[in-house]
Amino acid sequence: MRSCWNLKLSNIVLLFGCFPATTQPTAHGSGYTLQVRHRAKPSHFGLFASIPCPSLSIQVSSALITLFILFLSIQSFAQFKLSDELKHSKSTEVTGTYQFPVNPGQPNFLAGTMGELRNTHFHAGIDVRTNNMVGMPILATQSGYVSRIIVGTGGYGHAMMITHPDGNTSLYGHLDQFKGPIAKHILEEHYSRKSFDLDLSFTPTQYPITKGDTIGLSGNTGGSSGPHLHFEIRNSNNEALNPLAFGFTEIEDKIAPLAFRIALKTMDVNARVNDKFGRFEFGLVRSGNTARLAAPIFAHGKIGIEILAHDKLDRSQFRTGISKIEVYVDSVLTFQQQIDKIDFNTSRDIVTLMDYKSLKTKGVHFNKLYIEDGNPLQFYPSKNPGFVQVNEGTKKIKIVLRDFAGNESTANFSLKYDPHTNEVPFLENLLKPLEYEVAENTLVIHSKPCGAKEKPILLFEKGKKVEVNTSYRSINHLVYLIDLKKSLPDSIVNCQGSIVLNYKDVVPSKTDYTHYSNHIDIQFPNGALYDTLYLSLYEAQKNNRTIYSIGNLLTPIHGSVTITLKETGIDGNKKIAAYHLEANRYEYVGGAWSNDRITFNTTELGDFVLLTDSVAPTITRISCTTLSARFRIRDNLSGIEKYEANINGEWLLMKYDYKTGILQSERLDKQKFLKGDFELKVTDRAGNERVYRQRIL
């Protein structure tokens, strides 16, 4: 923090140093008494708060005073120069003393840490518990100025960002209220813009902040699932830093990360785990800070390792993130992952770090300990991709898990080379005579045997027939592996029946690409795919509705793709829209109609259906008095798009919590009661509208 010298000489005040000093003429007139006070309390960017402080009087000559001023001026220039350099330095991140934003100096507890794996992003800060309460004072971690205010129904909810002299910015999310002079300004902006959602920016001189100021009250706004403070510190590149790196002693952590399961994945068509192709999970047995598998796992070829693990903190039941992971193969470091800063531009790429199928089907976060093509993340100090090649002998694997506090645990197991074999003692019973799945670039076909004599399976591709022999088998289960980079079959036939695969195209991952067909067009912008996509398309009828199956739900997408459904036979209007179908739930996607065509953007592939929403939202009054109006609003299908309230024709702010559906009014003038004609209008995404009216007396 830059500070100033305050030297008063002959009624001239010079601000150029480190602590306040004043001069008074001596009794005999031959010099001055220099009064030096202790360091003043730094306020906003070099300004000083006026505080009482003890003084020390020293008799000095005028010449000494002159020399003293010269010395301090030189020092001041050096300090200002250094401060300016720090402000523009990209590497200067952890500087100065930061104060914990909740109950500083007292034990605090976390519900989440920086780098924690979430379903769609990396957690960018720490979640500070507030005793499950709303309304705890939130303090500025460091002096600076309010640079941004965000108010919205999702995400951070009510959030404040404070920029500090060292170039860092702190963020305080899910606030219930803003405090200080800015609170009145924010309320006025709501009314000026006639909007609940706000995104406001400010200059350094508008709303300065002093370290320790109460900037708001804790809450549960936005995407919060319970009352807490989401707290971030970002550097000048807008990268999230680990707040625990700023020396907060309020958080105690003596518990090492916990490992629960490992997964082994065959990375090409020739690799095997226990004689089989695919991905296989194994439960770990823990003893203290060590977890292990009792017996070696048989494998050969190129193998990828994944781990299911999380960290814990003292006196907290919440699962938190792991800062650093290392993998050693026969005592040689082969893989490193270290999350010490997060780039928001790549946070959605978390899907490349986790096993996406496990995430979507089981809701668990397996961390890949290898780097696949298409992974853009910068958490890997070494570019070694981390695959384990098992070609002979036994590979001893040690996984080291370390949290930010330095607590460490390990997971240990062995991979034992096992020569290739076509005979497998046991394979799972099949539910159907003929099944298939796609694993990366491999088509895996499962079939029940066709009698005592084994016969090849037939693949058809563009009218050509190819015979394929089994890759491995058991008594009741045959497995065929087809490299899709070499062949993209249309259908499969054997004695158990046939399957139409519906593969229509091979979509590359690193270019703009559009698939055209008679019924469906799909635009893939450059970067939308992490890997080559083997695009399947088909239509099916279910409950008198057409289901458009476009690709696979288990394929992760970066950004969005544009889909056009053609020749739908529907005269489109706003009430008819595209919905994504997952687990018997419909999620609104939307779309724009042109005659009988509808075009929409989606961040997920899978099944889509066109549905009509002709039912207006519901409005339920909770209370509506001269002091406040409170309602619950709901919609049965497309979801709430907008709402607006007015009193005697004048716009009234209604704060919306989408989690509960609650609308709560806030008056601009607290002295002005809600009297007269009240109206609340709620519209869903399909354009259906519901209006509530009441005369408030």
XYZ file of C-alpha atoms in Angstrom:
697
model
C 0.000 0.000 0.000
C 1.391 3.386 -0.973
C 1.335 5.954 1.849
C 2.276 9.630 2.202
C 4.460 12.014 4.190
C 2.473 14.915 5.555
C 4.948 17.760 6.285
C 3.579 21.168 7.249
C 6.151 23.940 6.809
C 5.148 27.669 6.889
C 1.520 26.749 6.210
C 2.486 24.673 3.103
C 1.401 21.023 3.168
C 3.493 18.588 1.137
C 2.213 15.056 0.582
C 5.123 12.892 -0.423
C 6.196 10.300 2.111
C 5.323 7.787 4.778
C 3.997 9.438 7.962
C 2.592 12.836 9.044
C 4.982 15.483 10.370
C 4.516 19.169 11.244
C 6.959 21.974 12.031
C 6.631 24.815 14.521
C 9.095 27.769 14.890
C 11.357 27.508 17.943
C 11.191 30.101 20.683
C 14.480 31.788 19.681
C 13.604 31.778 15.953
C 16.712 29.954 14.753
C 15.024 26.742 13.621
C 11.931 24.614 13.690
C 10.487 21.910 15.898
C 9.734 18.857 13.737
C 6.743 16.970 15.134
C 6.618 13.385 13.820
C 3.528 11.278 14.378
C 3.188 7.524 13.890
C 1.896 6.041 10.631
C -1.539 7.248 9.741
C -4.204 4.787 8.795
C -4.063 4.361 5.006
C -7.347 5.010 3.292
C -8.131 5.017 -0.421
C -5.153 5.024 -2.746
C -2.719 7.196 -0.825
C -5.253 9.337 1.065
C -5.127 9.338 4.851
C -7.866 9.006 7.387
C -7.752 11.684 10.069
C -6.890 9.886 13.300
C -5.359 11.086 16.551
C -1.801 9.947 17.195
C 0.990 10.685 19.693
C 3.713 13.128 18.648
C 7.439 13.532 19.170
C 9.098 16.983 19.112
C 12.665 17.392 17.850
C 14.564 20.700 17.484
C 16.325 20.930 14.147
C 17.825 23.705 12.008
C 16.325 25.102 8.812
C 19.153 23.522 6.807
C 18.403 20.126 8.251
C 14.747 20.599 7.454
C 15.667 21.327 3.820
C 17.862 18.224 3.609
C 15.156 16.196 5.270
C 12.566 17.325 2.702
C 14.955 16.508 -0.162
C 15.588 13.017 1.226
C 11.883 12.316 1.663
C 11.077 13.605 -1.823
C 13.561 11.157 -3.370
C 12.178 8.316 -1.284
C 8.622 9.291 -2.177
C 9.397 9.243 -5.900
C 10.938 5.797 -5.591
C 7.907 4.516 -3.717
C 5.426 5.984 -6.196
C 7.453 4.531 -9.064
C 7.457 1.101 -7.459
C 3.720 1.294 -6.740
C 3.046 2.155 -10.374
C 5.154 -0.764 -11.538
C 3.345 -3.146 -9.192
C 0.024 -1.916 -10.469
C 0.968 -2.886 -14.020
C 2.890 -6.064 -13.196
C 1.176 -9.253 -14.289
C 3.239 -11.344 -11.911
C 2.434 -9.310 -8.791
C -0.519 -11.137 -7.238
C -0.095 -11.917 -3.534
C 0.882 -8.522 -2.096
C 0.180 -6.679 1.131
C -1.967 -7.869 3.988
C -5.489 -8.972 3.146
C -8.188 -9.261 5.796
C -10.595 -12.179 5.956
C -14.037 -10.882 4.863
C -16.100 -12.676 7.543
C -15.394 -12.366 11.279
C -11.671 -11.634 10.828
C -9.419 -12.959 13.573
C -11.888 -15.701 14.503
C -12.072 -19.324 13.284
C -14.033 -19.602 10.038
C -15.208 -22.590 8.041
C -15.494 -23.260 4.321
C -18.042 -25.093 2.211
C -15.930 -24.930 -0.954
C -12.402 -24.156 -2.126
C -10.768 -22.767 -5.248
C -10.285 -25.340 -8.012
C -13.023 -27.633 -6.783
C -14.551 -29.687 -9.614
C -18.117 -28.639 -10.390
C -20.342 -30.067 -13.130
C -19.793 -27.264 -15.638
C -16.867 -25.219 -14.305
C -14.031 -24.942 -11.826
C -14.975 -23.287 -8.551
C -13.175 -19.947 -8.714
C -13.079 -18.941 -5.053
C -13.826 -20.059 -1.532
C -17.296 -20.457 -0.040
C -17.281 -19.059 3.487
C -19.965 -20.450 5.761
C -22.193 -17.955 7.561
C -23.775 -20.290 10.136
C -26.599 -20.927 7.672
C -27.674 -17.326 8.255
C -28.473 -14.376 6.031
C -27.289 -10.951 7.168
C -23.746 -11.383 8.479
C -21.524 -8.310 7.851
C -19.124 -8.753 4.927
C -15.924 -6.720 5.151
C -13.606 -5.416 2.443
C -10.507 -7.587 2.349
C -8.284 -4.656 1.340
C -8.596 -0.969 0.512
C -9.477 0.033 -3.023
C -12.556 1.130 -4.917
C -15.792 -0.493 -6.049
C -15.148 -1.280 -9.701
C -18.205 -3.359 -10.561
C -21.636 -4.312 -9.243
C -23.572 -7.304 -10.575
C -27.206 -8.050 -9.748
C -28.941 -11.033 -11.324
C -31.224 -13.981 -10.728
C -28.488 -16.590 -11.278
C -24.732 -16.896 -10.926
C -23.285 -14.644 -8.222
C -26.679 -13.054 -7.506
C -25.841 -9.751 -5.781
C -22.072 -9.309 -6.147
C -19.521 -6.545 -5.567
C -16.034 -6.317 -7.046
C -13.355 -4.147 -5.405
C -10.139 -3.302 -7.247
C -7.033 -2.869 -5.079
C -3.823 -0.849 -5.585
C -1.766 -3.995 -6.277
C -3.908 -4.738 -9.344
C -5.890 -7.553 -7.750
C -9.682 -7.499 -7.542
C -11.782 -9.128 -4.831
C -15.315 -10.391 -5.456
C -18.083 -10.923 -2.893
C -20.972 -13.026 -4.214
C -24.497 -14.064 -3.142
C -24.900 -10.929 -0.993
C -28.307 -10.181 0.463
C -27.731 -6.412 0.616
C -25.135 -3.840 -0.366
C -23.970 -1.405 2.305
C -22.429 2.054 2.270
C -23.088 5.026 -0.028
C -23.196 2.771 -3.092
C -26.370 1.007 -1.893
C -28.498 4.089 -2.607
C -26.891 4.460 -6.040
C -27.656 0.828 -6.934
C -31.305 1.218 -5.953
C -31.546 4.363 -8.067
C -30.002 2.486 -11.024
C -32.683 -0.217 -10.726
C -35.350 2.443 -11.083
C -33.516 4.461 -13.719
C -33.061 1.392 -15.930
C -36.360 -0.231 -14.873
C -34.541 -3.518 -14.440
C -33.730 -5.932 -11.639
C -30.654 -7.219 -13.497
C -27.700 -4.808 -13.372
C -24.064 -4.805 -14.446
C -22.486 -1.509 -13.394
C -18.895 -0.287 -13.688
C -17.291 2.518 -11.670
C -14.195 4.716 -11.747
C -11.595 4.785 -8.928
C -12.904 8.067 -7.494
C -16.609 7.221 -7.264
C -16.793 4.748 -4.390
C -13.483 4.344 -2.539
C -13.275 1.563 0.023
C -11.128 1.195 3.131
C -9.945 -2.196 4.294
C -12.428 -3.499 6.850
C -15.395 -1.462 5.600
C -18.729 -3.292 5.732
C -19.590 -3.549 2.040
C -22.682 -5.756 2.365
C -24.565 -8.457 4.230
C -24.234 -12.159 3.467
C -27.063 -13.831 1.623
C -28.316 -16.642 -0.574
C -28.936 -14.823 -3.860
C -28.286 -16.115 -7.367
C -27.191 -19.704 -7.885
C -26.439 -20.273 -4.213
C -27.802 -23.472 -2.656
C -27.544 -22.154 0.916
C -26.484 -18.983 2.772
C -22.754 -18.311 2.396
C -20.245 -15.836 0.983
C -18.556 -16.677 -2.299
C -15.195 -14.896 -2.125
C -12.705 -14.537 -4.977
C -9.435 -12.721 -5.555
C -8.508 -12.139 -9.202
C -5.277 -10.812 -10.658
C -4.968 -8.071 -13.280
C -5.448 -10.679 -16.033
C -8.862 -11.572 -14.545
C -7.581 -14.981 -13.470
C -8.910 -16.370 -10.200
C -6.213 -16.876 -7.564
C -6.449 -19.107 -4.527
C -7.652 -16.856 -1.674
C -5.990 -19.205 0.817
C -2.640 -18.060 -0.628
C -3.204 -14.696 1.075
C -2.358 -15.971 4.545
C -5.786 -16.153 6.165
C -5.211 -17.773 9.549
C -8.961 -17.971 10.129
C -9.099 -21.235 8.134
C -7.600 -24.347 9.701
C -6.902 -27.452 7.628
C -5.110 -30.470 9.019
C -6.978 -33.129 7.045
C -5.335 -34.727 4.001
C -7.283 -35.415 0.775
C -9.291 -38.637 0.620
C -9.058 -41.106 -2.304
C -12.008 -43.454 -2.885
C -11.745 -45.124 -6.274
C -9.488 -45.358 -9.281
C -10.503 -46.044 -12.870
C -8.373 -47.568 -15.613
C -9.170 -46.874 -19.242
C -7.874 -48.590 -22.366
C -6.638 -45.820 -24.647
C -6.525 -47.683 -27.965
C -8.083 -50.738 -29.582
C -5.168 -52.993 -28.600
C -5.066 -52.134 -24.872
C -6.707 -54.278 -22.185
C -7.494 -54.181 -18.471
C -8.070 -57.636 -16.982
C -8.271 -58.917 -20.581
C -11.068 -56.482 -21.484
C -11.456 -53.243 -23.423
C -13.093 -50.204 -21.834
C -13.100 -48.266 -18.598
C -13.079 -50.080 -15.263
C -13.376 -48.815 -11.676
C -11.744 -50.229 -8.544
C -12.481 -49.350 -4.922
C -9.540 -48.305 -2.743
C -8.986 -49.409 0.849
C -7.806 -46.550 3.093
C -5.647 -46.703 6.194
C -4.729 -43.301 7.558
C -3.446 -41.157 4.693
C -2.656 -44.154 2.488
C -5.076 -45.906 0.131
C -4.292 -49.002 -1.904
C -5.520 -51.910 -3.970
C -4.627 -55.197 -2.323
C -3.952 -57.097 -5.561
C -2.328 -56.036 -8.844
C -4.491 -55.322 -11.878
C -3.657 -57.186 -15.066
C -3.176 -54.922 -18.065
C -1.313 -54.400 -21.274
C -0.957 -51.579 -23.763
C -1.720 -47.882 -23.344
C -3.625 -47.203 -20.112
C -5.130 -44.002 -18.677
C -5.608 -43.587 -14.920
C -8.417 -41.633 -13.229
C -9.115 -41.020 -9.546
C -12.201 -40.181 -7.506
C -10.982 -38.079 -4.591
C -11.713 -34.895 -2.677
C -10.324 -32.848 0.164
C -11.890 -32.012 3.521
C -11.290 -29.255 6.037
C -11.443 -29.265 9.803
C -14.964 -29.301 11.266
C -16.627 -29.365 7.860
C -18.646 -32.083 6.162
C -18.258 -30.500 2.725
C -16.143 -31.949 -0.072
C -13.537 -29.529 -1.374
C -10.926 -29.365 -4.121
C -7.418 -30.791 -4.350
C -4.660 -28.342 -5.282
C -2.001 -30.700 -6.602
C -1.848 -34.270 -7.930
C 1.265 -36.203 -8.946
C 1.573 -39.674 -10.464
C 4.734 -41.758 -10.133
C 5.329 -44.906 -12.188
C 8.137 -46.992 -10.701
C 9.193 -43.894 -8.694
C 9.414 -41.726 -11.847
C 7.160 -38.641 -12.003
C 4.968 -39.078 -15.103
C 2.059 -36.669 -14.509
C 1.412 -33.419 -12.616
C -1.718 -31.339 -12.150
C -1.629 -28.108 -10.156
C -4.561 -25.711 -9.877
C -3.296 -22.396 -8.477
C -5.134 -20.011 -10.819
C -8.171 -20.318 -13.070
C -8.699 -18.685 -16.446
C -12.427 -17.971 -16.808
C -12.123 -18.355 -20.587
C -11.342 -22.060 -20.172
C -13.350 -22.882 -17.037
C -16.011 -24.687 -19.091
C -13.260 -26.955 -20.434
C -13.435 -28.803 -17.119
C -15.227 -31.513 -19.121
C -11.844 -32.493 -20.591
C -10.376 -33.037 -17.122
C -13.186 -35.311 -15.891
C -14.729 -38.525 -17.182
C -17.806 -37.026 -18.810
C -19.853 -40.229 -18.927
C -19.459 -40.796 -15.170
C -20.430 -37.181 -14.561
C -23.606 -37.367 -16.666
C -24.754 -40.839 -15.635
C -23.641 -41.023 -11.978
C -22.956 -37.424 -10.972
C -19.392 -38.197 -9.809
C -16.196 -36.305 -10.626
C -13.414 -38.665 -11.685
C -10.231 -36.653 -12.303
C -8.280 -37.824 -15.358
C -4.590 -38.267 -14.628
C -3.715 -37.959 -18.298
C -4.032 -35.254 -20.955
C -6.116 -36.106 -24.005
C -6.168 -34.309 -27.345
C -8.465 -31.294 -27.130
C -7.660 -30.489 -23.492
C -6.675 -26.763 -23.456
C -6.215 -26.408 -19.684
C -2.992 -24.971 -18.274
C -2.804 -26.942 -15.033
C 0.010 -29.214 -16.157
C 3.604 -28.121 -15.353
C 4.873 -30.953 -17.548
C 3.515 -31.670 -21.020
C 3.920 -35.404 -20.433
C 0.405 -36.714 -21.259
C 0.540 -39.195 -18.376
C -0.432 -42.445 -20.105
C 1.063 -45.641 -18.689
C 2.476 -48.118 -21.198
C 2.303 -51.669 -19.824
C 4.424 -53.883 -22.057
C 6.244 -56.055 -19.538
C 6.719 -56.784 -15.856
C 4.884 -54.909 -13.105
C 4.364 -51.143 -12.934
C 4.112 -49.705 -9.424
C 1.794 -46.693 -9.406
C 1.792 -44.043 -6.693
C -0.660 -41.132 -6.771
C 0.110 -38.210 -4.444
C -2.765 -35.887 -3.481
C -1.935 -32.576 -1.809
C -4.202 -29.772 -0.594
C -3.211 -26.114 -0.333
C -2.305 -26.444 3.347
C 0.272 -29.090 2.428
C -1.631 -32.077 3.802
C -0.762 -35.125 1.710
C -2.186 -38.572 1.039
C -1.317 -41.336 -1.431
C -3.036 -44.043 -3.454
C -0.950 -47.072 -4.430
C -1.516 -50.009 -6.774
C 0.252 -52.111 -9.389
C -0.350 -52.877 -13.052
C 0.921 -56.316 -14.007
C 1.597 -57.114 -17.640
C -0.698 -59.802 -19.007
C -0.258 -61.110 -22.570
C -3.088 -60.672 -25.040
C -5.755 -63.392 -24.966
C -9.034 -63.922 -26.796
C -10.542 -66.080 -24.055
C -11.883 -64.184 -21.044
C -13.101 -66.171 -18.011
C -16.102 -63.946 -17.336
C -18.061 -61.248 -19.142
C -21.316 -59.680 -17.991
C -24.590 -61.147 -19.206
C -26.177 -59.154 -22.003
C -29.648 -57.705 -21.640
C -30.135 -57.843 -25.408
C -28.832 -60.339 -27.974
C -26.999 -57.561 -29.842
C -25.753 -54.250 -28.362
C -23.210 -51.560 -29.201
C -21.513 -48.504 -27.722
C -18.882 -46.008 -28.822
C -15.756 -45.438 -26.722
C -13.737 -42.536 -28.142
C -12.809 -43.757 -31.658
C -13.816 -47.381 -31.127
C -17.139 -49.065 -31.900
C -17.697 -51.827 -29.329
C -20.217 -54.517 -30.341
C -21.551 -57.041 -27.823
C -23.357 -60.184 -28.964
C -24.613 -63.428 -27.557
C -23.005 -66.481 -29.220
C -24.593 -67.913 -32.330
C -24.357 -71.593 -31.377
C -21.326 -73.797 -30.861
C -19.524 -72.602 -33.946
C -18.397 -68.986 -33.782
C -19.189 -66.905 -36.835
C -17.948 -63.441 -37.868
C -20.217 -60.463 -37.548
C -21.169 -58.599 -40.734
C -20.683 -54.842 -41.095
C -22.292 -52.902 -43.941
C -20.862 -49.574 -45.075
C -22.282 -47.815 -48.134
C -23.398 -51.097 -49.652
C -20.157 -52.950 -48.932
C -20.041 -55.979 -46.625
C -17.142 -56.693 -44.257
C -16.687 -59.723 -41.980
C -15.238 -59.018 -38.529
C -13.997 -61.668 -36.101
C -14.308 -61.459 -32.331
C -11.707 -59.457 -30.423
C -12.309 -61.527 -27.274
C -15.019 -63.734 -25.826
C -16.392 -65.726 -22.938
C -18.850 -68.617 -22.983
C -21.912 -66.362 -23.167
C -20.587 -63.072 -24.539
C -18.737 -62.027 -27.708
C -16.986 -58.654 -28.130
C -16.030 -57.028 -31.457
C -13.882 -53.877 -31.658
C -13.990 -51.665 -34.765
C -11.702 -48.667 -35.262
C -14.038 -45.901 -36.464
C -11.097 -43.980 -37.921
C -10.873 -46.760 -40.508
C -14.525 -47.695 -40.975
C -17.899 -46.064 -40.251
C -20.496 -48.822 -40.742
C -24.184 -48.231 -41.483
C -25.443 -51.422 -39.859
C -24.484 -54.636 -38.043
C -25.847 -58.111 -38.817
C -25.357 -61.534 -37.233
C -27.495 -64.498 -36.266
C -28.901 -62.587 -33.296
C -30.361 -59.878 -35.484
C -29.350 -56.511 -36.909
C -28.799 -52.942 -35.752
C -28.950 -49.780 -37.859
C -26.239 -47.468 -36.510
C -27.501 -44.219 -38.089
C -24.026 -42.713 -38.466
C -24.340 -39.960 -41.039
C -21.082 -38.015 -40.886
C -17.602 -37.661 -39.410
C -17.228 -34.147 -37.963
C -13.670 -32.845 -37.407
C -12.928 -30.972 -34.184
C -10.684 -28.095 -35.243
C -12.566 -26.370 -38.038
C -15.943 -24.879 -38.959
C -18.142 -27.659 -40.276
C -21.772 -27.918 -41.378
C -23.667 -31.152 -41.888
C -26.474 -30.883 -44.448
C -29.308 -33.370 -44.939
C -32.902 -33.356 -46.130
C -34.321 -32.976 -42.636
C -31.575 -31.574 -40.400
C -28.714 -29.088 -40.788
C -26.105 -28.745 -38.020
C -23.428 -26.048 -37.818
C -20.341 -26.800 -35.712
C -18.187 -23.674 -35.231
C -14.440 -24.080 -34.900
C -13.679 -25.211 -31.356
C -17.154 -26.561 -30.566
C -15.833 -30.135 -30.397
C -12.984 -31.490 -28.298
C -12.519 -34.554 -30.495
C -13.732 -36.054 -33.766
C -17.495 -36.643 -33.668
C -19.107 -39.655 -35.325
C -22.479 -38.031 -35.900
C -25.583 -40.183 -35.615
C -29.007 -38.865 -36.628
C -32.443 -40.435 -36.566
C -36.080 -39.698 -35.813
C -38.434 -41.769 -33.676
C -42.040 -41.510 -32.514
C -42.875 -41.506 -28.804
C -46.226 -40.563 -27.257
C -47.327 -39.133 -30.612
C -44.299 -36.855 -30.698
C -41.295 -36.869 -33.003
C -38.029 -37.310 -31.141
C -35.027 -35.932 -33.020
C -31.945 -37.835 -31.874
C -28.874 -35.754 -32.747
C -25.567 -37.187 -31.609
C -25.035 -38.419 -28.068
C -25.759 -36.713 -24.754
C -22.413 -38.073 -23.500
C -20.435 -36.005 -26.030
C -19.174 -32.797 -24.356
C -19.625 -29.571 -26.320
C -17.625 -26.350 -25.963
C -19.802 -23.330 -26.666
C -22.830 -24.150 -28.781
C -23.892 -25.661 -32.095
C -26.720 -24.464 -34.348
C -29.405 -26.937 -35.416
C -32.099 -26.424 -38.051
C -35.004 -28.868 -38.221
C -36.497 -28.755 -41.725
C -39.835 -29.938 -43.090
C -41.329 -30.314 -39.627
C -44.864 -30.086 -40.976
C -45.598 -27.465 -38.322
C -46.698 -23.901 -38.948
C -44.392 -22.492 -36.294
C -45.085 -19.763 -33.767
C -43.539 -18.642 -30.480
C -45.620 -21.053 -28.416
C -43.910 -24.001 -30.169
C -40.235 -24.398 -29.320
C -37.437 -26.949 -29.153
C -36.822 -28.745 -25.862
C -33.924 -30.953 -24.838
C -35.067 -34.295 -23.446
C -32.981 -35.850 -20.656
C -34.123 -38.383 -18.042
C -37.786 -37.706 -18.941
C -37.339 -34.001 -18.247
C -37.858 -31.254 -20.822
C -35.458 -28.311 -20.833
C -36.396 -25.273 -22.892
C -34.017 -24.515 -25.782
C -36.167 -22.164 -27.868
C -35.735 -21.454 -31.539
C -36.699 -19.119 -34.361
C -39.256 -20.193 -36.970
C -39.150 -19.603 -40.717
C -42.202 -21.226 -42.287
C -41.944 -24.877 -41.193
C -38.271 -24.669 -40.174
C -36.980 -23.999 -36.684
C -33.379 -23.014 -35.866
C -31.941 -23.131 -32.350
C -28.623 -23.166 -30.503
C -27.693 -25.828 -27.982
C -24.772 -26.626 -25.691
C -25.726 -30.307 -25.525
C -26.408 -33.029 -28.057
C -28.946 -35.813 -27.565
C -32.724 -35.970 -27.963
C -34.859 -32.983 -28.918
C -38.614 -32.563 -29.249
C -40.940 -29.765 -30.357
C -43.517 -28.891 -27.702
C -46.325 -26.362 -27.437
C -46.631 -24.225 -24.305
C -50.006 -22.492 -24.199
C -50.391 -22.230 -20.419
C -49.656 -18.903 -18.742
C -47.502 -18.685 -15.598
C -49.142 -18.756 -12.176
C -49.048 -15.850 -9.710
C -49.677 -16.538 -6.030
C -50.009 -13.637 -3.625
C -48.111 -14.016 -0.360
C -48.698 -10.457 0.842
C -49.503 -7.144 -0.767
C -49.693 -4.174 1.599
C -48.760 -0.522 1.698
C -45.280 -1.553 2.905
C -44.381 -4.326 0.458
C -45.600 -6.738 -2.182
C -44.539 -10.375 -2.123
C -45.550 -13.056 -4.650
C -44.567 -16.514 -5.854
C -44.482 -17.070 -9.616
C -44.180 -20.391 -11.470
C -44.356 -21.747 -15.013
C -45.154 -25.307 -16.059
C -42.928 -25.721 -19.144
C -40.954 -23.036 -20.972
C -40.029 -21.020 -17.871
C -40.327 -17.394 -16.778
C -38.950 -14.890 -19.290
C -39.858 -11.556 -17.727
C -41.987 -9.859 -15.098
C -42.923 -6.273 -14.323
C -44.795 -4.551 -11.527
C -46.136 -1.015 -11.239
C -48.105 1.048 -8.765
C -50.384 3.683 -10.277
C -48.507 3.205 -13.538
C -45.065 3.804 -11.997
C -42.454 1.049 -12.229
C -41.827 -0.880 -8.993
C -38.669 -2.896 -8.321
C -39.348 -6.596 -7.685
C -36.378 -8.686 -6.569
C -36.558 -12.241 -7.927
C -35.211 -15.459 -6.401
C -35.631 -18.123 -9.095
C -34.905 -20.958 -6.622
C -38.057 -20.229 -4.637
C -39.975 -18.293 -7.288
C -40.344 -15.391 -4.830
C -40.779 -11.786 -5.989
C -40.200 -9.139 -3.303
C -40.756 -5.405 -3.809
C -38.398 -2.619 -2.748
C -39.533 1.007 -2.805
C -37.258 3.764 -4.077
C -38.657 6.230 -1.548
C -39.163 4.487 1.781
C -41.401 7.370 2.906
C -43.775 6.724 0.015
C -46.232 3.895 0.676
C -47.703 1.492 -1.859
C -51.168 2.929 -2.278
C -53.428 2.735 -5.276
C -53.600 0.421 -8.284
C -51.004 -2.370 -8.175
C -50.317 -4.540 -11.232
C -47.938 -7.488 -11.720
C -47.440 -8.928 -15.203
C -45.532 -12.219 -15.722
C -44.647 -13.652 -19.156
C -43.137 -17.030 -19.992
C -40.720 -17.815 -22.839
C -43.594 -18.927 -25.053
C -45.239 -15.507 -24.751
C -48.053 -16.591 -22.430
C -48.945 -13.798 -20.022
C -50.599 -13.637 -16.618
C -51.647 -10.363 -14.923
C -52.461 -9.803 -11.257
C -54.215 -6.585 -10.187
C -55.112 -5.252 -6.764
C -56.172 -1.953 -5.276
C -54.020 -1.291 -2.209
C -55.766 0.936 0.325
